[in-house]
């Protein structure tokens, strides 16, 4: 399972709900978790593996969790600043301000409905991953100048890679 990088369209599209939590969805969640652990991430959303469906996986250190069709139903008024990174934007870390606590309704990998009240690091990861389902990235929250600089850097990287691929292609 490959993680797509900044500049890929699925990262900017709004994801659609999952109609039914099937065995396939469960298997996909397991594969996303192993990909997340392999890349040493703390969260991974379906758009990051090229699928625009409403699912993400997280592990804040307290064990793996799967969120399907999540809905944020409450946020604290208190805001906190924390440094964030993203497996789709490797090497970039920036401080982002977000609510300190969130309440989220979702289904787990067995289709069971759950309500999670998250604080601290887990609240942070959940908000970051939820944004992915809306086509929003953390660099959208750090100011236009910085964002444009990062986007340009990744655009150049992509161009370099595609010209390298062409060179290796048979004529
Ligand atoms: Zn991310």
mmCIF file of C-alpha atoms and ligand atoms in Angstrom:
data_model
loop_
_atom_site.group_PDB
_atom_site.id
_atom_site.type_symbol
_atom_site.label_atom_id
_atom_site.label_comp_id
_atom_site.label_asym_id
_atom_site.label_seq_id
_atom_site.Cartn_x
_atom_site.Cartn_y
_atom_site.Cartn_z
ATOM 1 C CA UNK A 1 0.000 0.000 0.000
ATOM 2 C CA UNK A 2 1.482 3.324 -1.137
ATOM 3 C CA UNK A 3 0.894 6.697 0.475
ATOM 4 C CA UNK A 4 0.187 9.492 -2.012
ATOM 5 C CA UNK A 5 2.001 12.804 -1.637
ATOM 6 C CA UNK A 6 1.034 16.477 -1.788
ATOM 7 C CA UNK A 7 -0.009 17.344 -5.345
ATOM 8 C CA UNK A 8 -2.167 14.213 -5.711
ATOM 9 C CA UNK A 9 -5.813 14.971 -6.428
ATOM 10 C CA UNK A 10 -7.386 12.558 -3.919
ATOM 11 C CA UNK A 11 -5.874 14.629 -1.095
ATOM 12 C CA UNK A 12 -7.971 17.611 -2.190
ATOM 13 C CA UNK A 13 -11.289 15.876 -2.779
ATOM 14 C CA UNK A 14 -14.139 15.438 -0.330
ATOM 15 C CA UNK A 15 -14.596 11.773 0.557
ATOM 16 C CA UNK A 16 -17.911 9.927 0.365
ATOM 17 C CA UNK A 17 -19.568 7.942 3.171
ATOM 18 C CA UNK A 18 -19.067 4.194 3.437
ATOM 19 C CA UNK A 19 -22.484 2.590 2.883
ATOM 20 C CA UNK A 20 -21.748 -0.654 4.670
ATOM 21 C CA UNK A 21 -18.846 -1.849 6.807
ATOM 22 C CA UNK A 22 -18.012 -5.008 4.874
ATOM 23 C CA UNK A 23 -15.182 -7.522 5.310
ATOM 24 C CA UNK A 24 -13.382 -5.632 2.538
ATOM 25 C CA UNK A 25 -13.553 -2.394 4.514
ATOM 26 C CA UNK A 26 -12.297 -4.206 7.592
ATOM 27 C CA UNK A 27 -9.383 -5.655 5.611
ATOM 28 C CA UNK A 28 -8.619 -2.226 4.158
ATOM 29 C CA UNK A 29 -8.521 -0.728 7.665
ATOM 30 C CA UNK A 30 -6.067 -3.428 8.777
ATOM 31 C CA UNK A 31 -3.877 -2.739 5.772
ATOM 32 C CA UNK A 32 -3.997 1.008 6.449
ATOM 33 C CA UNK A 33 -2.895 0.391 10.035
ATOM 34 C CA UNK A 34 0.072 -1.719 8.979
ATOM 35 C CA UNK A 35 1.039 0.925 6.392
ATOM 36 C CA UNK A 36 0.788 3.612 9.085
ATOM 37 C CA UNK A 37 3.032 1.622 11.449
ATOM 38 C CA UNK A 38 5.509 0.860 8.650
ATOM 39 C CA UNK A 39 5.815 4.600 7.939
ATOM 40 C CA UNK A 40 5.969 5.397 11.656
ATOM 41 C CA UNK A 41 2.893 7.607 11.515
ATOM 42 C CA UNK A 42 0.202 8.130 14.171
ATOM 43 C CA UNK A 43 -2.705 8.449 11.738
ATOM 44 C CA UNK A 44 -3.641 7.641 8.142
ATOM 45 C CA UNK A 45 -6.772 8.619 6.204
ATOM 46 C CA UNK A 46 -8.164 6.812 3.144
ATOM 47 C CA UNK A 47 -7.513 9.744 0.728
ATOM 48 C CA UNK A 48 -3.806 9.287 1.568
ATOM 49 C CA UNK A 49 -3.895 5.854 -0.062
ATOM 50 C CA UNK A 50 -5.819 7.234 -3.044
ATOM 51 C CA UNK A 51 -9.339 6.320 -1.874
ATOM 52 C CA UNK A 52 -11.946 9.020 -1.303
ATOM 53 C CA UNK A 53 -13.973 7.174 1.317
ATOM 54 C CA UNK A 54 -14.696 8.345 4.876
ATOM 55 C CA UNK A 55 -12.340 6.276 6.981
ATOM 56 C CA UNK A 56 -9.162 6.860 8.943
ATOM 57 C CA UNK A 57 -6.994 4.944 11.381
ATOM 58 C CA UNK A 58 -5.016 6.279 14.352
ATOM 59 C CA UNK A 59 -2.747 5.148 17.157
ATOM 60 C CA UNK A 60 -1.758 7.798 19.669
ATOM 61 C CA UNK A 61 0.235 5.214 21.626
ATOM 62 C CA UNK A 62 -2.786 3.663 23.352
ATOM 63 C CA UNK A 63 -3.538 1.155 20.579
ATOM 64 C CA UNK A 64 -4.986 1.088 17.060
ATOM 65 C CA UNK A 65 -8.397 2.595 16.341
ATOM 66 C CA UNK A 66 -10.518 2.752 13.199
ATOM 67 C CA UNK A 67 -12.957 5.602 12.503
ATOM 68 C CA UNK A 68 -15.546 5.028 9.774
ATOM 69 C CA UNK A 69 -18.038 7.744 8.720
ATOM 70 C CA UNK A 70 -16.835 10.016 11.543
ATOM 71 C CA UNK A 71 -18.737 13.120 12.555
ATOM 72 C CA UNK A 72 -17.332 15.716 14.901
ATOM 73 C CA UNK A 73 -20.232 16.620 17.193
ATOM 74 C CA UNK A 74 -18.450 18.852 19.678
ATOM 75 C CA UNK A 75 -15.276 20.893 20.140
ATOM 76 C CA UNK A 76 -13.844 22.734 23.118
ATOM 77 C CA UNK A 77 -13.625 26.487 22.970
ATOM 78 C CA UNK A 78 -10.110 26.190 24.325
ATOM 79 C CA UNK A 79 -7.484 26.142 21.566
ATOM 80 C CA UNK A 80 -3.989 24.685 21.683
ATOM 81 C CA UNK A 81 -0.949 24.974 19.461
ATOM 82 C CA UNK A 82 0.888 21.767 18.500
ATOM 83 C CA UNK A 83 3.409 20.798 15.871
ATOM 84 C CA UNK A 84 1.995 18.612 13.107
ATOM 85 C CA UNK A 85 3.380 16.568 10.269
ATOM 86 C CA UNK A 86 1.729 14.423 7.595
ATOM 87 C CA UNK A 87 2.751 11.199 5.861
ATOM 88 C CA UNK A 88 1.632 12.817 2.581
ATOM 89 C CA UNK A 89 3.869 15.859 3.163
ATOM 90 C CA UNK A 90 7.076 14.206 4.386
ATOM 91 C CA UNK A 91 9.713 16.356 6.062
ATOM 92 C CA UNK A 92 7.358 19.254 6.842
ATOM 93 C CA UNK A 93 6.473 20.102 10.444
ATOM 94 C CA UNK A 94 4.561 23.231 11.426
ATOM 95 C CA UNK A 95 2.694 24.537 14.441
ATOM 96 C CA UNK A 96 -1.090 24.460 14.051
ATOM 97 C CA UNK A 97 -3.779 25.858 16.366
ATOM 98 C CA UNK A 98 -6.863 23.689 16.917
ATOM 99 C CA UNK A 99 -9.491 22.988 19.613
ATOM 100 C CA UNK A 100 -8.019 21.127 22.592
ATOM 101 C CA UNK A 101 -10.863 18.577 22.820
ATOM 102 C CA UNK A 102 -13.325 16.991 20.414
ATOM 103 C CA UNK A 103 -16.249 14.633 20.565
ATOM 104 C CA UNK A 104 -16.631 12.349 17.573
ATOM 105 C CA UNK A 105 -19.255 9.818 16.482
ATOM 106 C CA UNK A 106 -18.120 7.027 14.193
ATOM 107 C CA UNK A 107 -18.316 3.340 13.409
ATOM 108 C CA UNK A 108 -15.509 0.931 14.141
ATOM 109 C CA UNK A 109 -14.155 -1.806 11.844
ATOM 110 C CA UNK A 110 -17.046 -4.077 12.926
ATOM 111 C CA UNK A 111 -19.646 -1.453 12.055
ATOM 112 C CA UNK A 112 -20.446 -0.718 15.704
ATOM 113 C CA UNK A 113 -21.324 2.888 16.539
ATOM 114 C CA UNK A 114 -19.031 4.639 18.989
ATOM 115 C CA UNK A 115 -18.692 8.030 20.623
ATOM 116 C CA UNK A 116 -15.183 9.164 21.481
ATOM 117 C CA UNK A 117 -14.304 12.081 23.734
ATOM 118 C CA UNK A 118 -10.722 12.902 22.890
ATOM 119 C CA UNK A 119 -8.230 15.237 24.517
ATOM 120 C CA UNK A 120 -4.518 15.928 24.074
ATOM 121 C CA UNK A 121 -2.609 14.124 21.323
ATOM 122 C CA UNK A 122 -5.571 11.919 20.307
ATOM 123 C CA UNK A 123 -7.823 14.969 19.827
ATOM 124 C CA UNK A 124 -5.126 16.465 17.635
ATOM 125 C CA UNK A 125 -4.692 13.372 15.448
ATOM 126 C CA UNK A 126 -8.454 12.935 15.036
ATOM 127 C CA UNK A 127 -8.873 16.524 13.810
ATOM 128 C CA UNK A 128 -5.958 16.225 11.388
ATOM 129 C CA UNK A 129 -7.321 12.949 9.954
ATOM 130 C CA UNK A 130 -10.906 14.215 9.829
ATOM 131 C CA UNK A 131 -9.687 17.163 7.730
ATOM 132 C CA UNK A 132 -8.265 14.707 5.182
ATOM 133 C CA UNK A 133 -11.814 13.449 4.528
ATOM 134 C CA UNK A 134 -12.825 17.017 3.661
ATOM 135 C CA UNK A 135 -9.835 17.537 1.357
ATOM 136 C CA UNK A 136 -8.168 19.814 3.906
ATOM 137 C CA UNK A 137 -4.454 19.597 4.799
ATOM 138 C CA UNK A 138 -2.630 21.020 7.813
ATOM 139 C CA UNK A 139 -0.654 23.363 5.551
ATOM 140 C CA UNK A 140 -3.967 25.151 4.864
ATOM 141 C CA UNK A 141 -3.785 26.409 8.460
ATOM 142 C CA UNK A 142 -0.267 27.875 8.580
ATOM 143 C CA UNK A 143 -0.569 30.981 6.375
ATOM 144 C CA UNK A 144 -0.541 31.430 2.602
ATOM 145 C CA UNK A 145 3.170 32.248 2.197
ATOM 146 C CA UNK A 146 4.401 29.123 3.952
ATOM 147 C CA UNK A 147 1.760 26.992 2.275
ATOM 148 C CA UNK A 148 2.708 28.185 -1.223
ATOM 149 C CA UNK A 149 6.392 27.566 -0.536
ATOM 150 C CA UNK A 150 5.681 23.976 0.515
ATOM 151 C CA UNK A 151 3.347 23.348 -2.440
ATOM 152 C CA UNK A 152 5.964 24.652 -4.882
ATOM 153 C CA UNK A 153 8.638 22.444 -3.362
ATOM 154 C CA UNK A 154 6.472 19.351 -3.800
ATOM 155 C CA UNK A 155 5.473 20.383 -7.326
ATOM 156 C CA UNK A 156 9.157 20.548 -8.298
ATOM 157 C CA UNK A 157 9.794 17.183 -6.677
ATOM 158 C CA UNK A 158 6.952 15.694 -8.698
ATOM 159 C CA UNK A 159 8.222 17.161 -11.974
ATOM 160 C CA UNK A 160 11.675 15.762 -11.305
ATOM 161 C CA UNK A 161 10.245 12.330 -10.584
ATOM 162 C CA UNK A 162 8.061 12.252 -13.694
ATOM 163 C CA UNK A 163 10.947 13.266 -15.967
ATOM 164 C CA UNK A 164 13.074 10.579 -14.339
ATOM 165 C CA UNK A 165 10.326 8.020 -14.998
ATOM 166 C CA UNK A 166 10.137 9.040 -18.662
ATOM 167 C CA UNK A 167 13.862 8.505 -19.084
ATOM 168 C CA UNK A 168 13.477 4.965 -17.807
ATOM 169 C CA UNK A 169 10.542 4.166 -20.071
ATOM 170 C CA UNK A 170 11.120 2.183 -23.245
ATOM 171 C CA UNK A 171 10.809 4.245 -26.446
HETATM 172 ZN ZN1 LIG B 1 -2.044 13.959 7.196
#
